[in-house]
Amino acid sequence: MLNRKNYIRNFSIIAHIDHGKSTLADRLIEKTGLLTHREMKEQILDNMDLERERGITIKLQTIRLVYKAKDGNEYILNLIDTPGHVDFTYEVSRSLAACEGAVLVVDAAQGIEAQTLANVYLALDQNLEIVPVINKIDLPSARPDEIKTEIEDVIGLEAHDAPLISAKEGINIEDVLEAIVQKIPSPSGDENGPLKALVFDSYYDSYKGVVAYIRVKEGSVKKGDMIQMMATKKSFEVVEVGILAPGQLPVEQLQAGDVGYLAASIKDVKNCRVGDTITQLKNPATEAIPGYKKVISMVYCGVYPADGEDFNNIRDALEKLQVNDASLTFEPEASVALGFGFRCGFLGLLHLEIIQQRLEREFDLNIITTAPSVIYNIYKNDGTMVKIQNPTNLPSPSEIDYMEEPIVKANIMTPSEYVGAIMELCQNRRGTFKNMEYMDKTRVILHYMLPLNEVIYDFFDVLKSKTRGYASLDYELSGYQASKLVKLDILINAELVDAFSMIVHEDKAYERGRGIVEKLKDVIPRHMFVIPIQAAIGSKIIARETVRAMRKDVLAKCYGGDISRKKKLLEKQKEGKKKMRQIGSVDVPQEAFLTVLKFDDHK
Amino acid sequence: MNNIKNKKLGLYIHIPFCISKCYYCDFCSYANQNELIIEAYCKAVIKEIMDFRNSDTDYSVDSIYFGGGTPSSIKAEWIGDIMEAIYKKFNVDEGSENTIEINPGTLNESKAGLYKASGFNRVSVGIQSFDDEMLKKIGRIHNKKEAITTINTLSKLNFRNISIDLMFNLPGQNQSMAYDDVEKALSLGLSHLSYYSLKIEENTPFYLMQQKGELKILPDEIERGIYHGAIEIMKKRGMNQYEISNFSIPGYESRHNLKYWNREEYLGFGVSAHSFIEEKRYANVNEVDRYINNVQKSVKEYALFEKLNDKEKLWEYLILGLRKIEGIKIQDLNEMAKGKTEKIFEIFLSLEKKGLVEMNTENIRLTMLGMDLSNMVFVELMD
């Protein structure tokens, strides 16, 4: 039995975004002969359109490879995918907890980036053996020797024999496979002990119910077993276990060291959360695998149908998305301006954008999202504390003693020439400088404490543009801090539009209010009357712009009796009008709601 | 078509050739075409006319319109041949209004004489402006002098019904420049004037210039000021406005144009030509080669084909009829809507409140504000 585990390697690939993680995965699959090149869709692991478009992984794909190594033995290599963005740190840590090792892909031209480090630290937290690989050596700007030194200096990993590869060109892929076999330890764990299986991903299948992707750490599990989820205490009877070969291939049983899937007619993903430990109902394990966390939403926003009739369709769509995404939360709410909709909670701004786009693309819904918000702690004069994330629910200022806002610890890695620009940005976003570390002669890591509500307003976009794309960011919640916050309201034609309200720091209110009214002035079409657009704190107007009255909306002649063209133009105009939200007597285009999402303070 | 009975028909012939393309033009026209293509094209138009299926004779044509492009840019003999085919194929009324569009710089006395001999009694001259610098700026090939010479040539040959096209809202134009154009036009003793506001269309040189920030269009306030002022000037000089962009001495309204606004039937021949007959709208293909090819093979191919339902008919009736200054007759509206007018009147009442339309017991018409914001009115009427 010991023999069996000697020929298993469980590993992840970790990398900074765009350093070639998915391409390497493709090559490993191809090299081990699992799929021929023709059968393989480009980047098989990122199979959601949106993922491919953004070059990031959202849902995990796990795959079992069989590799005949140079020592003549056949090895089972379980490649466990990890999502590639700061919003999904917890998911990454659970995937890594299912492994004994990680292949660290570093771009031969760009070297170590913030997420490289963040992922390495996560891997080290799990005591993984890290196998560095230097990718993109085919690039003219590749400098593999320098990168090796950088890995040794900055991370402290032995890198002199790191495989030098080009995943894109298929160069030296075998070196990676050999390194996996030689360097990553085989799994340990007692097949005969009480079952401990880590859930590192789950999704809903309409036939099988929730399918959990698991790593068996101890013991074994087979069809017919009664299992229990150690965090939720729910029990189920196992219907099927199998391996991911790829695709689901049922097997007799999964034992310590194995990676595979398990189906047990579980109806709700909430009962099978990532990070939970599965054990046997009889002879249960005494302790769960450490590290389980119930993920909490950090960013909230309202999601409303552009067309009021779509309310139920949005609910259906959110329910469907939630089935595979336990970190998405939502509850119905009502807005004066937008009618009935949902308040949704997300892991971060990227998660928000992904959900928003999936609602639009996969479910063909026309939605309006309100300004994102975070959770504030409101300490009232009567000594009680309430948590609010919808600005509309903020108690009146007279009831409030003080307010707290969430603060994140942000690590920004950047070439040193941009330090000034980044410090200015962080300063501008109320950041507190912690310290700066030199990674090498040209690059530094800046550590800042930043209010999360400053990060969720296009911080990342501005950071990228100020550093020409070179800086990278990761952040984690560090705690709450008292802060002078106010509610900023926007009035259109003297009517308060609750969907635009936001909580901002007192010192930023004027600037933000001004920015928003200026932008709204440009996106709200002219009407027959003059429309004032105002920003206000309480009853005090802090900024005002005016949309002038429309003077002209007329078509020129029609040549040769082409009435159809004229009609089409009018129909288009009508369509545009239909997509607008009527607030009082003003038609507000959806674009207007985006202007508060993307506040730009370059100027 | 067997069932064209007791009908008045308009005919539109498209001549898609020009000496050069103006910077604002996005219509179907080609500069610098060679003689062979022009010949093939005109022969195709003649074949298309002759191939038109009609066995009945109980109908008649009361307007013929040659538009373009620049019909006067090709040999007058071709125009004559096409006219001949029309007269051979269709019953043309004695008093039919037969118009040809011409551009200054493409006409001489003998050409004008040939037009006259071919049966044309109305000429529409694309002058656009009398300001030489402005003409260059918008890509016209003629100057003020040639424009005036052209009008004189036409008068000399006894064309009584002369219309010109003028444009305003031109780049860098101010009110006095615009009114100089109007005054100059009125001094020429014309019977009809079309007054169009420049609109920047996609796929034109002006559009590209605008995208690059090289072309500044006038603010709406100035543009409307020019329009309102020009209407006043023309009114004082006896030119009656009968449609948003059209003015004439009473009795000289363009019969052909009115067909469009009155939803009367017309047939279009030539590339990209539009037809409206028996509540169907259709158009020929937009490429000359393809058009010629189709006609030669007797293939009917449409770039557009729509059959109108009652709701569409009603909307068309409203948006076309309201472009006329006299507006629409409530009696006609009742007939068109088959009595279901409750909702329409509701909309009209709200438009009246906003000052966009005027209603009395017989008519509904746009106010001046309504004309300025006519798209808004038409969009409201869509439901």
Coordinates of N, CA and C in Angstrom, one line a residue, chain B residues 164-275:
Chain B
I164 N -33.7 75.0 -55.9 CA -32.3 74.8 -55.5 C -32.2 74.2 -54.1
D165 N -31.1 73.5 -53.9 CA -30.8 73.0 -52.6 C -29.8 73.9 -51.9
L166 N -30.1 74.3 -50.7 CA -29.1 75.1 -50.0 C -28.9 74.3 -48.7
M167 N -27.7 74.5 -48.1 CA -27.4 73.9 -46.9 C -27.0 74.9 -45.9
F168 N -27.3 74.7 -44.6 CA -26.8 75.5 -43.5 C -26.2 74.6 -42.4
N169 N -25.8 75.3 -41.4 CA -25.1 74.5 -40.3 C -23.8 74.0 -40.9
L170 N -23.2 74.8 -41.8 CA -21.9 74.5 -42.4 C -20.8 74.9 -41.5
P171 N -19.6 74.2 -41.6 CA -18.5 74.5 -40.7 C -18.1 75.9 -40.7
G172 N -18.1 76.6 -39.6 CA -17.6 77.9 -39.5 C -18.6 79.0 -39.9
Q173 N -19.8 78.5 -40.2 CA -20.8 79.4 -40.7 C -21.4 80.2 -39.5
N174 N -21.7 81.5 -39.8 CA -22.5 82.3 -38.8 C -23.8 82.7 -39.4
Q175 N -24.6 83.4 -38.6 CA -26.0 83.7 -39.1 C -25.9 84.6 -40.4
S176 N -25.0 85.6 -40.4 CA -25.1 86.5 -41.5 C -24.6 85.8 -42.8
M177 N -23.7 84.9 -42.6 CA -23.2 84.1 -43.8 C -24.4 83.3 -44.3
A178 N -25.1 82.6 -43.4 CA -26.2 81.8 -43.8 C -27.3 82.6 -44.5
Y179 N -27.6 83.8 -44.0 CA -28.7 84.6 -44.5 C -28.3 85.2 -45.9
D180 N -27.0 85.5 -46.1 CA -26.5 85.9 -47.4 C -26.8 84.9 -48.4
D181 N -26.6 83.6 -48.1 CA -26.9 82.5 -49.0 C -28.4 82.5 -49.4
V182 N -29.3 82.7 -48.3 CA -30.7 82.7 -48.6 C -31.1 83.8 -49.4
E183 N -30.6 85.0 -49.1 CA -31.0 86.2 -49.9 C -30.5 86.1 -51.3
K184 N -29.3 85.6 -51.5 CA -28.8 85.4 -52.9 C -29.7 84.5 -53.7
A185 N -30.1 83.4 -53.0 CA -31.0 82.4 -53.7 C -32.3 83.0 -54.1
L186 N -32.9 83.8 -53.1 CA -34.2 84.4 -53.4 C -34.1 85.4 -54.5
S187 N -32.9 86.1 -54.7 CA -32.8 87.1 -55.7 C -32.8 86.5 -57.1
L188 N -32.7 85.1 -57.2 CA -32.6 84.5 -58.5 C -34.0 84.2 -59.1
G189 N -35.0 84.4 -58.4 CA -36.4 84.2 -58.9 C -36.7 82.7 -59.0
L190 N -36.5 82.0 -57.9 CA -36.7 80.6 -58.0 C -38.2 80.3 -57.6
S191 N -38.7 79.1 -57.9 CA -40.0 78.7 -57.5 C -40.0 77.8 -56.3
H192 N -38.8 77.2 -56.0 CA -38.7 76.2 -54.9 C -37.4 76.2 -54.3
L193 N -37.3 76.0 -53.0 CA -36.0 75.9 -52.3 C -36.1 74.9 -51.2
S194 N -35.1 74.0 -51.2 CA -34.9 73.0 -50.1 C -33.8 73.5 -49.3
Y195 N -34.0 73.5 -48.0 CA -33.1 74.1 -47.0 C -32.7 73.1 -46.0
Y196 N -31.5 72.5 -46.1 CA -31.1 71.4 -45.3 C -30.0 71.8 -44.3
S197 N -30.2 71.2 -43.1 CA -29.1 71.4 -42.1 C -28.1 70.3 -42.3
L198 N -26.8 70.7 -42.3 CA -25.8 69.6 -42.5 C -25.8 68.7 -41.4
K199 N -25.8 67.4 -41.7 CA -25.8 66.4 -40.7 C -24.5 65.5 -41.0
I200 N -23.7 65.3 -40.0 CA -22.5 64.5 -40.2 C -22.9 63.0 -40.1
E201 N -22.8 62.3 -41.3 CA -23.1 60.9 -41.3 C -21.8 60.1 -41.2
E202 N -22.0 58.9 -40.7 CA -20.8 58.0 -40.6 C -20.3 57.7 -42.0
N203 N -19.1 57.2 -42.1 CA -18.5 56.9 -43.4 C -18.4 58.1 -44.4
T204 N -18.2 59.2 -43.9 CA -18.0 60.4 -44.8 C -16.7 61.1 -44.3
P205 N -16.0 61.8 -45.2 CA -14.8 62.5 -44.8 C -15.1 63.4 -43.6
F206 N -16.3 64.1 -43.6 CA -16.6 65.0 -42.5 C -16.7 64.2 -41.1
Y207 N -17.2 63.0 -41.2 CA -17.2 62.2 -40.0 C -15.9 61.9 -39.4
L208 N -15.0 61.6 -40.3 CA -13.6 61.3 -39.8 C -12.9 62.5 -39.3
M209 N -13.2 63.7 -40.0 CA -12.6 64.9 -39.5 C -13.2 65.3 -38.1
Q210 N -14.5 65.0 -38.0 CA -15.1 65.3 -36.7 C -14.5 64.5 -35.6
Q211 N -14.3 63.2 -35.9 CA -13.7 62.3 -34.9 C -12.4 62.7 -34.5
K212 N -11.6 63.3 -35.4 CA -10.3 63.7 -35.1 C -10.2 65.1 -34.5
G213 N -11.4 65.7 -34.4 CA -11.5 67.0 -33.8 C -11.2 68.1 -34.8
E214 N -11.1 67.8 -36.1 CA -10.7 68.8 -37.0 C -11.9 69.6 -37.6
L215 N -13.1 69.1 -37.3 CA -14.3 69.7 -37.8 C -15.2 70.1 -36.6
K216 N -15.5 71.3 -36.4 CA -16.4 71.7 -35.3 C -17.7 72.0 -35.9
I217 N -18.7 71.4 -35.4 CA -20.1 71.7 -35.8 C -20.7 72.8 -34.9
L218 N -21.6 73.5 -35.5 CA -22.2 74.6 -34.7 C -23.0 74.1 -33.5
P219 N -23.0 74.9 -32.4 CA -23.9 74.5 -31.3 C -25.3 74.5 -31.8
D220 N -26.2 73.7 -31.2 CA -27.6 73.6 -31.5 C -28.3 74.9 -31.5
E221 N -27.9 75.7 -30.5 CA -28.6 77.0 -30.4 C -28.4 77.9 -31.6
I222 N -27.2 78.0 -32.1 CA -26.8 78.8 -33.3 C -27.5 78.2 -34.5
E223 N -27.5 76.9 -34.6 CA -28.0 76.2 -35.8 C -29.5 76.4 -35.9
R224 N -30.2 76.3 -34.7 CA -31.7 76.6 -34.8 C -31.9 78.1 -35.0
G225 N -31.1 78.9 -34.5 CA -31.2 80.4 -34.8 C -31.2 80.7 -36.3
I226 N -30.3 80.1 -36.9 CA -30.1 80.2 -38.4 C -31.4 79.8 -39.1
Y227 N -31.9 78.6 -38.7 CA -33.1 78.0 -39.3 C -34.3 78.9 -39.1
H228 N -34.5 79.3 -37.9 CA -35.7 80.1 -37.6 C -35.6 81.5 -38.4
G229 N -34.4 82.1 -38.4 CA -34.2 83.3 -39.1 C -34.5 83.2 -40.6
A230 N -34.0 82.0 -41.2 CA -34.1 81.8 -42.6 C -35.6 81.6 -43.0
I231 N -36.3 81.0 -42.1 CA -37.8 80.8 -42.3 C -38.5 82.2 -42.4
E232 N -38.1 83.0 -41.5 CA -38.7 84.4 -41.5 C -38.4 85.1 -42.8
I233 N -37.1 85.1 -43.2 CA -36.7 85.8 -44.4 C -37.5 85.2 -45.6
M234 N -37.6 83.9 -45.7 CA -38.3 83.4 -46.8 C -39.8 83.7 -46.8
K235 N -40.4 83.7 -45.6 CA -41.8 84.0 -45.5 C -42.0 85.4 -46.0
K236 N -41.2 86.4 -45.6 CA -41.3 87.8 -46.0 C -41.2 87.9 -47.6
R237 N -40.5 87.0 -48.2 CA -40.3 87.1 -49.6 C -41.2 86.2 -50.4
G238 N -42.3 85.7 -49.7 CA -43.3 85.0 -50.4 C -43.0 83.5 -50.6
M239 N -42.0 83.0 -50.0 CA -41.7 81.6 -50.1 C -42.4 80.9 -48.9
N240 N -43.3 80.0 -49.3 CA -44.1 79.4 -48.3 C -43.5 78.1 -47.8
Q241 N -43.3 77.9 -46.5 CA -42.8 76.6 -46.0 C -43.9 75.6 -46.0
Y242 N -43.6 74.5 -46.7 CA -44.7 73.4 -46.7 C -44.2 72.2 -46.0
E243 N -42.9 72.1 -45.7 CA -42.4 70.9 -45.0 C -41.2 71.4 -44.2
I244 N -40.7 70.6 -43.3 CA -39.6 71.0 -42.4 C -38.5 71.6 -43.2
S245 N -38.1 71.0 -44.4 CA -37.0 71.5 -45.1 C -37.3 72.1 -46.5
N246 N -38.6 72.3 -46.8 CA -39.0 72.7 -48.1 C -39.9 73.9 -48.2
F247 N -39.5 74.8 -49.2 CA -40.2 76.1 -49.3 C -40.5 76.3 -50.8
S248 N -41.6 77.0 -51.1 CA -41.9 77.2 -52.5 C -42.9 78.4 -52.6
I249 N -42.9 78.9 -53.9 CA -44.0 79.8 -54.2 C -45.3 79.0 -54.2
P250 N -46.4 79.5 -53.6 CA -47.6 78.6 -53.5 C -47.9 78.0 -54.9
G251 N -48.2 76.8 -54.9 CA -48.5 76.1 -56.2 C -47.3 75.4 -56.8
Y252 N -46.2 75.7 -56.2 CA -45.0 75.1 -56.8 C -44.3 74.0 -55.8
E253 N -45.2 73.6 -54.9 CA -44.7 72.5 -54.0 C -44.2 71.3 -54.9
S254 N -43.2 70.6 -54.4 CA -42.8 69.5 -55.2 C -43.7 68.3 -55.1
R255 N -44.3 67.9 -56.2 CA -45.3 66.8 -56.1 C -44.6 65.6 -55.7
H256 N -43.4 65.4 -56.2 CA -42.6 64.2 -55.9 C -42.3 64.1 -54.4
N257 N -41.8 65.2 -53.9 CA -41.5 65.1 -52.4 C -42.7 64.9 -51.6
L258 N -43.8 65.5 -52.0 CA -45.1 65.3 -51.2 C -45.5 63.9 -51.2
K259 N -45.2 63.2 -52.3 CA -45.6 61.7 -52.3 C -45.0 61.0 -51.1
Y260 N -43.7 61.4 -50.8 CA -43.1 60.7 -49.7 C -43.9 61.0 -48.4
W261 N -44.2 62.3 -48.2 CA -44.9 62.7 -46.9 C -46.3 62.2 -46.9
N262 N -46.9 62.1 -48.0 CA -48.4 61.7 -48.1 C -48.6 60.2 -48.2
R263 N -47.5 59.4 -48.2 CA -47.5 58.0 -48.3 C -48.2 57.6 -49.7
E264 N -47.9 58.4 -50.7 CA -48.4 58.0 -52.0 C -47.4 57.0 -52.7
E265 N -47.8 56.3 -53.7 CA -47.0 55.2 -54.2 C -45.9 55.7 -55.2
Y266 N -44.8 55.1 -55.1 CA -43.7 55.4 -56.1 C -42.9 54.1 -56.3
L267 N -42.3 54.1 -57.5 CA -41.4 53.0 -57.9 C -40.1 53.6 -58.1
G268 N -39.0 52.9 -57.6 CA -37.7 53.3 -57.8 C -36.9 52.4 -58.7
F269 N -36.2 53.0 -59.7 CA -35.4 52.2 -60.6 C -33.9 52.6 -60.4
G270 N -33.0 51.6 -60.5 CA -31.6 51.9 -60.4 C -31.1 51.4 -59.1
V271 N -29.8 51.5 -59.0 CA -29.1 51.0 -57.8 C -29.6 51.7 -56.5
S272 N -29.9 51.0 -55.5 CA -30.3 51.5 -54.2 C -31.6 52.2 -54.2
A273 N -32.3 52.2 -55.3 CA -33.6 52.9 -55.4 C -34.7 52.3 -54.6
H274 N -35.4 53.1 -53.9 CA -36.5 52.7 -53.0 C -37.9 52.7 -53.7
S275 N -38.7 51.8 -53.4 CA -40.1 51.8 -53.9 C -41.0 51.7 -52.7

